[in-house]
Backbone as CSV, one residue per row, in Angstrom:
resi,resn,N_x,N_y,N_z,CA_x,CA_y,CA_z,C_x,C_y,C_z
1,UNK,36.834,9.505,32.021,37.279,8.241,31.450,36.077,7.379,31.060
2,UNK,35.349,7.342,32.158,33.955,6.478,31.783,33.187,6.974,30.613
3,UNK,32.914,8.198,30.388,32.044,9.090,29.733,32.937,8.986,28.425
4,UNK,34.116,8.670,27.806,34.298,8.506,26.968,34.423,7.007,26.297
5,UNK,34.418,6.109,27.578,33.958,4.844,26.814,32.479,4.607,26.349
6,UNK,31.698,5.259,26.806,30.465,4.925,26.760,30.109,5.774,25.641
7,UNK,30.630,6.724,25.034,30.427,7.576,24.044,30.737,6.503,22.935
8,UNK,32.037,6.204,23.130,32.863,4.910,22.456,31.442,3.560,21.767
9,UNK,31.569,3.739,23.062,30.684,2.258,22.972,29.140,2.375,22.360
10,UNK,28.689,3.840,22.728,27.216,4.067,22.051,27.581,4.476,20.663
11,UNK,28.677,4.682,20.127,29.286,5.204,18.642,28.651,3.510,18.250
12,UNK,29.315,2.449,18.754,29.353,1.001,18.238,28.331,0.575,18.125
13,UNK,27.517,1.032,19.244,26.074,0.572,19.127,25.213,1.076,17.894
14,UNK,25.507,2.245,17.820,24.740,3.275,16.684,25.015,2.279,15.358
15,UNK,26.073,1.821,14.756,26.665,1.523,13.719,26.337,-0.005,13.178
16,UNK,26.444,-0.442,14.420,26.163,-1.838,14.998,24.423,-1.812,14.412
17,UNK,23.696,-0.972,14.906,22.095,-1.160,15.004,21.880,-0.971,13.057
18,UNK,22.945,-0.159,12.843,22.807,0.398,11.273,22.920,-1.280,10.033
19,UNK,24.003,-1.508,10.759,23.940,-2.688,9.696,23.112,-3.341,9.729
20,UNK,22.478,-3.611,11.201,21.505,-4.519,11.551,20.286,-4.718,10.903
21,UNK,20.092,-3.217,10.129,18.605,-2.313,9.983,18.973,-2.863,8.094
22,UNK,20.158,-2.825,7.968,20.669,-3.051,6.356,20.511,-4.238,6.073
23,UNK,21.057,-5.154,7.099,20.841,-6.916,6.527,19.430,-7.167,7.114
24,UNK,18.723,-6.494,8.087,17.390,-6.766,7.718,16.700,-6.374,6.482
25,UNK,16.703,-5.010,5.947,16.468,-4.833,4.772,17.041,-6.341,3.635
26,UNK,17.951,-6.747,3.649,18.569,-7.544,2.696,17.647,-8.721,2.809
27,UNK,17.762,-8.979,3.750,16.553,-10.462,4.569,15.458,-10.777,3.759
28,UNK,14.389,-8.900,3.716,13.144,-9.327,3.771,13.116,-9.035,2.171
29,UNK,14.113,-8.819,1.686,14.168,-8.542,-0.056,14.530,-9.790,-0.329
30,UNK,15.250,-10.507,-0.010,15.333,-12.172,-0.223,14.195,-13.180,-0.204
31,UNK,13.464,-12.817,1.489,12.579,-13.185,1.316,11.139,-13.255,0.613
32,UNK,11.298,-12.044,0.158,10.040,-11.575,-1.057,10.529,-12.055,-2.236
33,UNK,11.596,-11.786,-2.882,12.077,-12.826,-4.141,12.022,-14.401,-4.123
34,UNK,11.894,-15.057,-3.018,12.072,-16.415,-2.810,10.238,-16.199,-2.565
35,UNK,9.489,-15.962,-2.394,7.930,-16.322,-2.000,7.778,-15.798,-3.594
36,UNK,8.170,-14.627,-4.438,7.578,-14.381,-5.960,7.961,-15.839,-6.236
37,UNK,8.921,-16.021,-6.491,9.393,-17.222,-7.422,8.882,-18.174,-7.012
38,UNK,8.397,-18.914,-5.939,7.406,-19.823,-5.351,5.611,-19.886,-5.922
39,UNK,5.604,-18.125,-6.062,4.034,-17.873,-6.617,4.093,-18.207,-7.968
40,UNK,5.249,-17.851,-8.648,5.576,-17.824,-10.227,5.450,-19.507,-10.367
41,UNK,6.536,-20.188,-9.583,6.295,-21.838,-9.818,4.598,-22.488,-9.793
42,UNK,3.741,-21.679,-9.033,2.859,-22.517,-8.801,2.096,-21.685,-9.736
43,UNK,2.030,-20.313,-10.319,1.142,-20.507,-11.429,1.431,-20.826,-12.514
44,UNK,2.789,-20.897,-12.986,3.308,-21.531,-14.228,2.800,-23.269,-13.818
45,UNK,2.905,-24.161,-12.898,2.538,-25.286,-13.192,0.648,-25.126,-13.397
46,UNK,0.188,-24.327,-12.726,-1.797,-23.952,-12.887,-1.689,-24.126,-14.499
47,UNK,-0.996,-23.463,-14.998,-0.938,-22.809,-16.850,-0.315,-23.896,-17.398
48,UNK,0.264,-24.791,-16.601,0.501,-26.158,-17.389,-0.008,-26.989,-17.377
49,UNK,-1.173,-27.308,-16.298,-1.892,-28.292,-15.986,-2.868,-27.780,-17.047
50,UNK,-3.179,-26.981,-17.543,-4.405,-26.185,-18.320,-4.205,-26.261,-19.563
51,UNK,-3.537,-26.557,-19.861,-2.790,-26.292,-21.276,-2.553,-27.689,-21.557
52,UNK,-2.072,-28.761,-20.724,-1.774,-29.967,-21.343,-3.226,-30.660,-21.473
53,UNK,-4.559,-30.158,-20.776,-5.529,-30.627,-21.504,-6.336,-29.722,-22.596
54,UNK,-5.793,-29.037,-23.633,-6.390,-28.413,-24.450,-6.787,-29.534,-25.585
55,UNK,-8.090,-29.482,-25.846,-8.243,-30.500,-26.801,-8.765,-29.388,-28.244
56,UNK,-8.148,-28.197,-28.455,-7.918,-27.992,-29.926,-6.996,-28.371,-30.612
57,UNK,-7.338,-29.248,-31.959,-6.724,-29.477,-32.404,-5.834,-28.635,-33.280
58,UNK,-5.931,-27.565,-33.513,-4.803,-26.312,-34.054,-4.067,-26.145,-32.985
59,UNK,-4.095,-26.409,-31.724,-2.870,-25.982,-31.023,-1.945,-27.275,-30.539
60,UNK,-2.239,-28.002,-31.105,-1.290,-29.460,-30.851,-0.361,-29.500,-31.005
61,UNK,0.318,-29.196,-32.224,1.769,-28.694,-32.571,1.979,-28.242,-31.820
62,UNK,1.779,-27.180,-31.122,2.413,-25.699,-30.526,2.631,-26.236,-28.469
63,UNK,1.631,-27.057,-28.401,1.658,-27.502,-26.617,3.038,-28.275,-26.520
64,UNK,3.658,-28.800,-27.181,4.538,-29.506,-26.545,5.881,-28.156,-26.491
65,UNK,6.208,-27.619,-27.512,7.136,-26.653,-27.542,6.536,-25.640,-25.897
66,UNK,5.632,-25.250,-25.946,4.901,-24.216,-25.090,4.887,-25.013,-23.488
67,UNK,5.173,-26.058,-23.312,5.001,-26.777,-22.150,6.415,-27.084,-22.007
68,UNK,7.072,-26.626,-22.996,8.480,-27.394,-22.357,9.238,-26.217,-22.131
69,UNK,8.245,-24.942,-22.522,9.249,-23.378,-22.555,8.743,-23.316,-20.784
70,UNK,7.798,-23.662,-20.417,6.668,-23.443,-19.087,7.514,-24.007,-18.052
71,UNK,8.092,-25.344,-18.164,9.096,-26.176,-17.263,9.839,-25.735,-17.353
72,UNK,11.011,-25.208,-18.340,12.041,-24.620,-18.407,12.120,-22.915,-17.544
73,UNK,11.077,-22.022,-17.747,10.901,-21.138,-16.492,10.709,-21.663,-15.357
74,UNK,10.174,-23.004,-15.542,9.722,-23.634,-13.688,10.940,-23.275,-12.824
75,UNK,11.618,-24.007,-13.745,13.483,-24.696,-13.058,14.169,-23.499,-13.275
76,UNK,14.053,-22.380,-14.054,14.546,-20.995,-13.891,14.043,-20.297,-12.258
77,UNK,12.605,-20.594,-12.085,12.166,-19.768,-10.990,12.761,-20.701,-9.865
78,UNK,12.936,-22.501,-9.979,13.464,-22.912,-8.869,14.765,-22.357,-8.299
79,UNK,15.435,-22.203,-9.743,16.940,-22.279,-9.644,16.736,-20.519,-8.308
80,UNK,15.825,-19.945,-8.826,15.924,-18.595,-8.006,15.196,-18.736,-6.428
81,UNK,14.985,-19.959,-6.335,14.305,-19.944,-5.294,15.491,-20.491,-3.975
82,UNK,16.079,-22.217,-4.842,17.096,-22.502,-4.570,18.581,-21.167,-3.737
83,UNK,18.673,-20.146,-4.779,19.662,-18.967,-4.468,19.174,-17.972,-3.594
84,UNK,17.863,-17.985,-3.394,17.313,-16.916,-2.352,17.306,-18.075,-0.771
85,UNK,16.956,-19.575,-1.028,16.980,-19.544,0.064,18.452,-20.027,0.844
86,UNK,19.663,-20.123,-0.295,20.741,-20.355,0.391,21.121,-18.882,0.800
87,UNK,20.968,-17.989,0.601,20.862,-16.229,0.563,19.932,-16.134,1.856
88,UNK,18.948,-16.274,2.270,18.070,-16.326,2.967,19.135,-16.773,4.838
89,UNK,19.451,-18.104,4.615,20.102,-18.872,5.141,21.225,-17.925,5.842
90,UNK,22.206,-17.137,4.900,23.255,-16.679,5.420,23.448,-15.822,5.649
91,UNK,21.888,-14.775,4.971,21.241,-13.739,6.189,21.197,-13.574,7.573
92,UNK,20.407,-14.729,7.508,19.782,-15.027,9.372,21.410,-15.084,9.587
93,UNK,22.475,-16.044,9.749,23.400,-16.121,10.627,23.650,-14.887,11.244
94,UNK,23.588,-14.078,10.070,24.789,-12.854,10.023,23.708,-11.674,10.950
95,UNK,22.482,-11.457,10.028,21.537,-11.184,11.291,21.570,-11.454,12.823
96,UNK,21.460,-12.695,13.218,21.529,-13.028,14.337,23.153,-12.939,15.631
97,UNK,24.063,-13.195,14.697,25.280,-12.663,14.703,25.166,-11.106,15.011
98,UNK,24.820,-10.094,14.012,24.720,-8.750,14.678,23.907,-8.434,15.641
99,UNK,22.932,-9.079,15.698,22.047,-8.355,17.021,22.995,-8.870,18.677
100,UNK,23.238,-10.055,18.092,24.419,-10.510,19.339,25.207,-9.388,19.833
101,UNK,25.582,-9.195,18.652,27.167,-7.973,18.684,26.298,-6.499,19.693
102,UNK,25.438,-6.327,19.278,24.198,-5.227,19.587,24.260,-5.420,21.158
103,UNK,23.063,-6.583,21.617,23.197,-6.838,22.810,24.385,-6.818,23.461
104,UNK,25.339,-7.362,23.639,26.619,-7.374,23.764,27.385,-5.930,24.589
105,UNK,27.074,-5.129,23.385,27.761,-3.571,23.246,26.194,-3.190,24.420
106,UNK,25.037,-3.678,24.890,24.005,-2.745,24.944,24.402,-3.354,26.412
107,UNK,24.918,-4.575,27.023,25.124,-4.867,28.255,26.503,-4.552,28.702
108,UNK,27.495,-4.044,27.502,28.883,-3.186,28.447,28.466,-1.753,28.914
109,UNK,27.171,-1.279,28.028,26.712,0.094,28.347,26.363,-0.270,30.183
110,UNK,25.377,-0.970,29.598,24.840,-0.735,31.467,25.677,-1.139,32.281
111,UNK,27.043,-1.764,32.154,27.796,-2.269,32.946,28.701,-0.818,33.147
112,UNK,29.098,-0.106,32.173,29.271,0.796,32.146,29.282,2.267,33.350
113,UNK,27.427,2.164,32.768,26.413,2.856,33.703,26.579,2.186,35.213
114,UNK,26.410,1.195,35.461,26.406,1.001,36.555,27.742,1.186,37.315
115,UNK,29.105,0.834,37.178,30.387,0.828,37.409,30.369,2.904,37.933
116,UNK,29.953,3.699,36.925,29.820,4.795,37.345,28.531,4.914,38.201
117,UNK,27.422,4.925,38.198,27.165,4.902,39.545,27.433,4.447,40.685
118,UNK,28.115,3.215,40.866,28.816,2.942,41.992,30.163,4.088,42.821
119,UNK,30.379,4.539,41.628,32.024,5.212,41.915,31.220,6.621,42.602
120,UNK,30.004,7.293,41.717,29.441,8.695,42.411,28.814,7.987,43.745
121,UNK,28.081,6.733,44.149,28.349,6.901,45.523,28.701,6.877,46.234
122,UNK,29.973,6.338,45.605,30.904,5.993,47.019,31.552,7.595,46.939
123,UNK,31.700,7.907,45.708,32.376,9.802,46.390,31.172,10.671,47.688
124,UNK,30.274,10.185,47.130,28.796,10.481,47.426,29.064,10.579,49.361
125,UNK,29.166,9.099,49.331,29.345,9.014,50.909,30.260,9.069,51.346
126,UNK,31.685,8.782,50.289,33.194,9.465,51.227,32.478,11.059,51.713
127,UNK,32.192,11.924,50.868,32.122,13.279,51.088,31.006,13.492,52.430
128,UNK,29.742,12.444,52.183,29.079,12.907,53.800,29.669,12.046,55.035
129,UNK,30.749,11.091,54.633,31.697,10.665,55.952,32.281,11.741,56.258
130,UNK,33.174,12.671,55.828,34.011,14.096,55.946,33.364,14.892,56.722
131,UNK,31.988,14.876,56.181,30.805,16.660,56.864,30.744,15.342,57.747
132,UNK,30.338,14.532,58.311,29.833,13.776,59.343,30.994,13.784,60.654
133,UNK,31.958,14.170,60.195,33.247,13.506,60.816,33.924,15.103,61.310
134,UNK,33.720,15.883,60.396,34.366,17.253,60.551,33.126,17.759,61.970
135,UNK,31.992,17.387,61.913,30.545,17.652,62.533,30.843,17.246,63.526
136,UNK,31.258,15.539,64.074,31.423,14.859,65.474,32.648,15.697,65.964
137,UNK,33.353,16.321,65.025,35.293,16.566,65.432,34.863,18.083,66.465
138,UNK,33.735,18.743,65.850,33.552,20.243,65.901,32.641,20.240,67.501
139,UNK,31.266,19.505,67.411,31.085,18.999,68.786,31.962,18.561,69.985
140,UNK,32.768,17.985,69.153,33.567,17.491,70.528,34.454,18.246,71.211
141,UNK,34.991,19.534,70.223,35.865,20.539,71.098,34.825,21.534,71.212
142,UNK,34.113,21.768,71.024,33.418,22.741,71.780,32.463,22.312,72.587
């Protein structure tokens, strides 16, 4: 009976650890898209700070169109930064949530484990009460 809950229960654990290993994967892919788009914001503003002091005059026309295409990716890369870190956010719960579930399943195991070792010693020592008892019974008539 025991030996099949615990089979049970290490099935849950196995499955349990699997997703765990998946929304970590998901995590640290969030988190690398949310740090690009952070690097992207800060060298697109470097390339704007650089650009709004160009003092050729052939490219005058062209800086204001070119600085407003530069902001407009800014707030594209925010908008992605914004979605990775509400993404980010509802990772961790769910992360932290499964490892719960993990621990959880990893302390019915040992409760498990232990519940059966209790039961083999007490058969343990019913059985040397018996030889102990059959032993005093056998001394005493002879």
């Amino acid at each position: 009976m025991m030996n099949r809950r615990l089979q049970a229960l290490q099935l849950m654990q196995r499955i349990e650890n699997q997703d765990l290993e998946r929304l970590s994967r998901d995590l640290n892919d969030a988190q690398g898209r949310r740090a690009r788009a952070e690097g992207e914001i800060a060298a697109l503003d470097t390339r704007a700070g650089l650009e709004a002091r160009s003092v050729m005059t052939e490219s005058l026309p062209y800086i204001g169109r070119f600085l407003a295409e530069l902001r407009r990716e800014q707030d594209r890369q925010r908008q992605v930064t914004r979605e990775m870190t509400g993404r980010i956010d509802a990772l961790r719960d769910t992360v932290m949530a499964s490892f719960t579930r993990g621990k959880t399943y990893e302390r019915l195991g040992d409760d498990i484990r232990s519940a059966e070792r209790c039961e083999r010693l007490a058969r343990e020592e019913a059985a040397l009460s018996d030889l102990t008892t059959a032993r005093f019974a056998r001394q005493a008539v002879s």
